Tab-separated table of C-alpha atoms in Angstrom:
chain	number	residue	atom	x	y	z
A	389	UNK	CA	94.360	113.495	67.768
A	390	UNK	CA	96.146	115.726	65.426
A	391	UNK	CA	99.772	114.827	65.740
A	392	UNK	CA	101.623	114.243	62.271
A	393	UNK	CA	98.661	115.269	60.146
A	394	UNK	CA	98.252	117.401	57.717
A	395	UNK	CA	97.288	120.726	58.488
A	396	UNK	CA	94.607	121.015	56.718
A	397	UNK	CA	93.367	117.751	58.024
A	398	UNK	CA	94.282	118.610	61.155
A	399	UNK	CA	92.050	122.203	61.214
A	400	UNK	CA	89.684	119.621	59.716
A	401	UNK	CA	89.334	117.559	62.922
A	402	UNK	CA	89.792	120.436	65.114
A	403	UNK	CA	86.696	121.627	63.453
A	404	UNK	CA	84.450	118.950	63.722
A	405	UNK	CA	85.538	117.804	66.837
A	406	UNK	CA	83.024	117.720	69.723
A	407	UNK	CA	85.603	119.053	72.556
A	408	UNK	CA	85.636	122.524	74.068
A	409	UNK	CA	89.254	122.743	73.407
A	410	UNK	CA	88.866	122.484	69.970
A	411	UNK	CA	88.270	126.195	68.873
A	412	UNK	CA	91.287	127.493	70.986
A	413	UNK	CA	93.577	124.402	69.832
A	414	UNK	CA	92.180	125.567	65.846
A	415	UNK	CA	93.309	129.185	66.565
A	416	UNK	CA	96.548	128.216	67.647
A	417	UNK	CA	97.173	126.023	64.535
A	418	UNK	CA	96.118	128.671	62.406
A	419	UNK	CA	98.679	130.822	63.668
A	420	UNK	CA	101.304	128.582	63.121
A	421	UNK	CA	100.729	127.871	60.386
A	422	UNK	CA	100.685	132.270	59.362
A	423	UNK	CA	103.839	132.182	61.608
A	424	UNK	CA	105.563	129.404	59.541
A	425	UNK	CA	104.835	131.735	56.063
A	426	UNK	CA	105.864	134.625	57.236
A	427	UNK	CA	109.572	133.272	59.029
A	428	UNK	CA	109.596	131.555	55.398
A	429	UNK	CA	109.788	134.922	53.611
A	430	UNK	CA	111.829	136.339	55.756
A	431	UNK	CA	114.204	133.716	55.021
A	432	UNK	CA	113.784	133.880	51.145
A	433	UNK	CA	112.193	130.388	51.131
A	434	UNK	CA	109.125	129.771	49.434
A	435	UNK	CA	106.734	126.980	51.634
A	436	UNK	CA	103.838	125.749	50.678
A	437	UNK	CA	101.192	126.237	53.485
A	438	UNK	CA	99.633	122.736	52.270
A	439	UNK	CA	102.594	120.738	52.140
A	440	UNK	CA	102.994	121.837	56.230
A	441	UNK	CA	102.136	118.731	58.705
A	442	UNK	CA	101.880	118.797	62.459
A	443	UNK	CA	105.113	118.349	63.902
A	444	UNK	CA	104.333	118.028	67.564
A	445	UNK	CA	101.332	119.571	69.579
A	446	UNK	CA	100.647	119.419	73.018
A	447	UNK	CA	99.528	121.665	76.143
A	448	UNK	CA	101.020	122.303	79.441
A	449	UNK	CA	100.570	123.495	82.562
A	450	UNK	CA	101.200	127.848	82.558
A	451	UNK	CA	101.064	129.914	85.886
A	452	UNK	CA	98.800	130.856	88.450
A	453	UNK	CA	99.708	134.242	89.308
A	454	UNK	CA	97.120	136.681	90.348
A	455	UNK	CA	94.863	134.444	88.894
A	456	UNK	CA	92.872	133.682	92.628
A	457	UNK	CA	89.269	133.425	93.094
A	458	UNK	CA	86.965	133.010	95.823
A	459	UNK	CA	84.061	130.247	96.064
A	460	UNK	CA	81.299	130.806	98.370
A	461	UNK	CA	81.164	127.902	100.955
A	462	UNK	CA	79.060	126.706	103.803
A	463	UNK	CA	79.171	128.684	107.245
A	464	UNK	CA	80.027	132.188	105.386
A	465	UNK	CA	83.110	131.053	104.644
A	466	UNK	CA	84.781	131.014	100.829
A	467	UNK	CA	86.876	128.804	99.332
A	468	UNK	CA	90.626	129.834	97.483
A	469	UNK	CA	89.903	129.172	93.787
A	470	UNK	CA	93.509	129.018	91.845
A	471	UNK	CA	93.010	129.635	87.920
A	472	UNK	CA	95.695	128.171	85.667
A	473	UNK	CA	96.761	129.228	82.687
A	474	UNK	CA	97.863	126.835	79.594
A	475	UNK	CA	100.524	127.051	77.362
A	476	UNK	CA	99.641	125.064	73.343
A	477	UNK	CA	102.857	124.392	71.785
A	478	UNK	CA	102.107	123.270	68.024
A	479	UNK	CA	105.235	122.729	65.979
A	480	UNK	CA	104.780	122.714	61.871
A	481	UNK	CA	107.344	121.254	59.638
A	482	UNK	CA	107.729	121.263	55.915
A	483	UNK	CA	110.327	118.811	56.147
A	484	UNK	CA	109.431	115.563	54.513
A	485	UNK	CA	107.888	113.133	57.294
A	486	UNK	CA	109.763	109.577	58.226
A	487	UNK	CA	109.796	106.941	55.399
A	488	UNK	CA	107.801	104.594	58.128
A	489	UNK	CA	104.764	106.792	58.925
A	490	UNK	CA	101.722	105.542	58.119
A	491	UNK	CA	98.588	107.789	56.011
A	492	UNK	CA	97.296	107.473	60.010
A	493	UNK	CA	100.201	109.240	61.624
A	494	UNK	CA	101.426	106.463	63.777
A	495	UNK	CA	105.473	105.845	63.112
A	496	UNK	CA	106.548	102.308	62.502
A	497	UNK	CA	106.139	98.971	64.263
A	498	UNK	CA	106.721	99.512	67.750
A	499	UNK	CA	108.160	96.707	69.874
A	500	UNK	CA	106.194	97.140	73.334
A	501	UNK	CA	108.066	98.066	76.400
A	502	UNK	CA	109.542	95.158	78.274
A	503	UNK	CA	108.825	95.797	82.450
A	504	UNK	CA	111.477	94.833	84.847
A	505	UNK	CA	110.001	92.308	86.424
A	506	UNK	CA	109.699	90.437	83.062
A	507	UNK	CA	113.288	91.303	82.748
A	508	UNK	CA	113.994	89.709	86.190
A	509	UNK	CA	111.854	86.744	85.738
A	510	UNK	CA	109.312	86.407	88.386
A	511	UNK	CA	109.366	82.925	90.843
A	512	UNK	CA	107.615	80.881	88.258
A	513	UNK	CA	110.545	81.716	85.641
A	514	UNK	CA	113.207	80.734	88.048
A	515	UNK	CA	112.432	78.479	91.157
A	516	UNK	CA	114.973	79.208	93.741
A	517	UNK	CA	116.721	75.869	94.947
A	518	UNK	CA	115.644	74.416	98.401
A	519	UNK	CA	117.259	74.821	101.377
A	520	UNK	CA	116.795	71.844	102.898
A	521	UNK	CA	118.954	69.668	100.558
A	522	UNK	CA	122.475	71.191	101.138
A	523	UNK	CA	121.566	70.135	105.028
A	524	UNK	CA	120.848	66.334	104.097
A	525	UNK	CA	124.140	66.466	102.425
A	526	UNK	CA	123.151	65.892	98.891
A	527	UNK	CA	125.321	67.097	95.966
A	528	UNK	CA	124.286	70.439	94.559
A	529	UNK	CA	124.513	71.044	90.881
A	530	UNK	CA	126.443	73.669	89.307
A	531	UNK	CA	123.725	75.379	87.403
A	532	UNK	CA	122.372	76.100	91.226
A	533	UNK	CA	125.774	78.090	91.771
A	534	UNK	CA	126.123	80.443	89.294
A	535	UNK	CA	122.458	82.085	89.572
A	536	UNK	CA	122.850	84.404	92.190
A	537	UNK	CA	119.919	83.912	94.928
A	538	UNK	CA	117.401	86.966	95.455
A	539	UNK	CA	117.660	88.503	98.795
A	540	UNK	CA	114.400	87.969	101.300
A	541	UNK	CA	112.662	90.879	102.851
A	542	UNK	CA	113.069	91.703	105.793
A	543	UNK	CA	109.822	90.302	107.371
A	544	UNK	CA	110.346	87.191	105.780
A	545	UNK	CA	114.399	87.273	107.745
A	546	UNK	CA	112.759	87.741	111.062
A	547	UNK	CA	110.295	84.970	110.633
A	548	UNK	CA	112.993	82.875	108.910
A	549	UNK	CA	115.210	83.528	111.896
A	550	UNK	CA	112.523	83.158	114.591
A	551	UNK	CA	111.706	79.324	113.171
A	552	UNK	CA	115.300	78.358	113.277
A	553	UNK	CA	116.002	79.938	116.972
A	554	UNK	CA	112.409	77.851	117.677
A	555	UNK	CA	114.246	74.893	116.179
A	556	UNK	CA	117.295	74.776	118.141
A	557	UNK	CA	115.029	75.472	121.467
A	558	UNK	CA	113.202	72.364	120.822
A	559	UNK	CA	116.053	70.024	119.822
């Protein structure tokens, strides 16, 4: 929501925004942002708080640790209640932002992922030749060589194997 804005757009949206996050996430920001002026004097640097954007922000998981409470529950028992903690990274820059982003924050055109199976070609992309033409001696083409043939599963070997040890019984 908040990634490569502004700051002051992003404590703008933190503000208005309807989440119960939001206060905690604004706080945070803040002090980034306090953090970023003061490591900035310290270095001799002069920064301009308004020309900071959000680098990266995000939220994970902290620890548990003597964090345990108990739940009543049904029979006079109580339930184990573990309480996490959360850990808000926000990362400011001053450095000037990609020549690609957007005034919306997104980076450039992005080509969309390409699966595997796309990559492999499913079994409408590339029919696998039939069997029974190399038995009725016809002449295979070469194209059929080179692509390599996928290997069955293994329920479809059994079966495959069960019909041709039917065959030879009946013949």
């Amino acid at each position: 929501m908040i990634r490569g804005k502004n700051v002051n757009q992003a404590l703008a949206i933190l503000r208005y925004a309807n989440k119960r996050a939001a206060l905690g996430i604004e706080k945070c920001v803040k002090s980034a942002i306090a953090n970023a002026n003061e490591a900035a004097e310290k270095a001799n640097i002069s920064v301009d708080p308004d020309d900071l954007w959000l680098k990266a922000a995000y939220v994970d998981r902290g620890p548990t640790k003597n964090r345990s409470r108990m739940r009543p529950a049904p029979q006079g028992r109580a339930y184990r209640e573990r309480r996490h903690f959360c850990h808000v990274t926000i990362l400011v820059s001053s450095d000037q932002r990609d020549v690609q982003t957007k005034a919306d924050g997104k980076a450039g055109e992005a080509k969309p992922a390409v699966s595997k199976r796309a990559k492999r070609g499913g079994a409408a992309a590339a029919p696998r030749a039939k069997r029974g033409a190399s038995k009725a001696g016809a002449v295979e083409t070469p194209a059929a060589e080179e692509k390599p043939q996928k290997k069955a599963s293994k329920a479809a070997s059994k079966l495959g194997g069960a019909l041709r040890r039917k065959k030879k019984t009946d013949e």
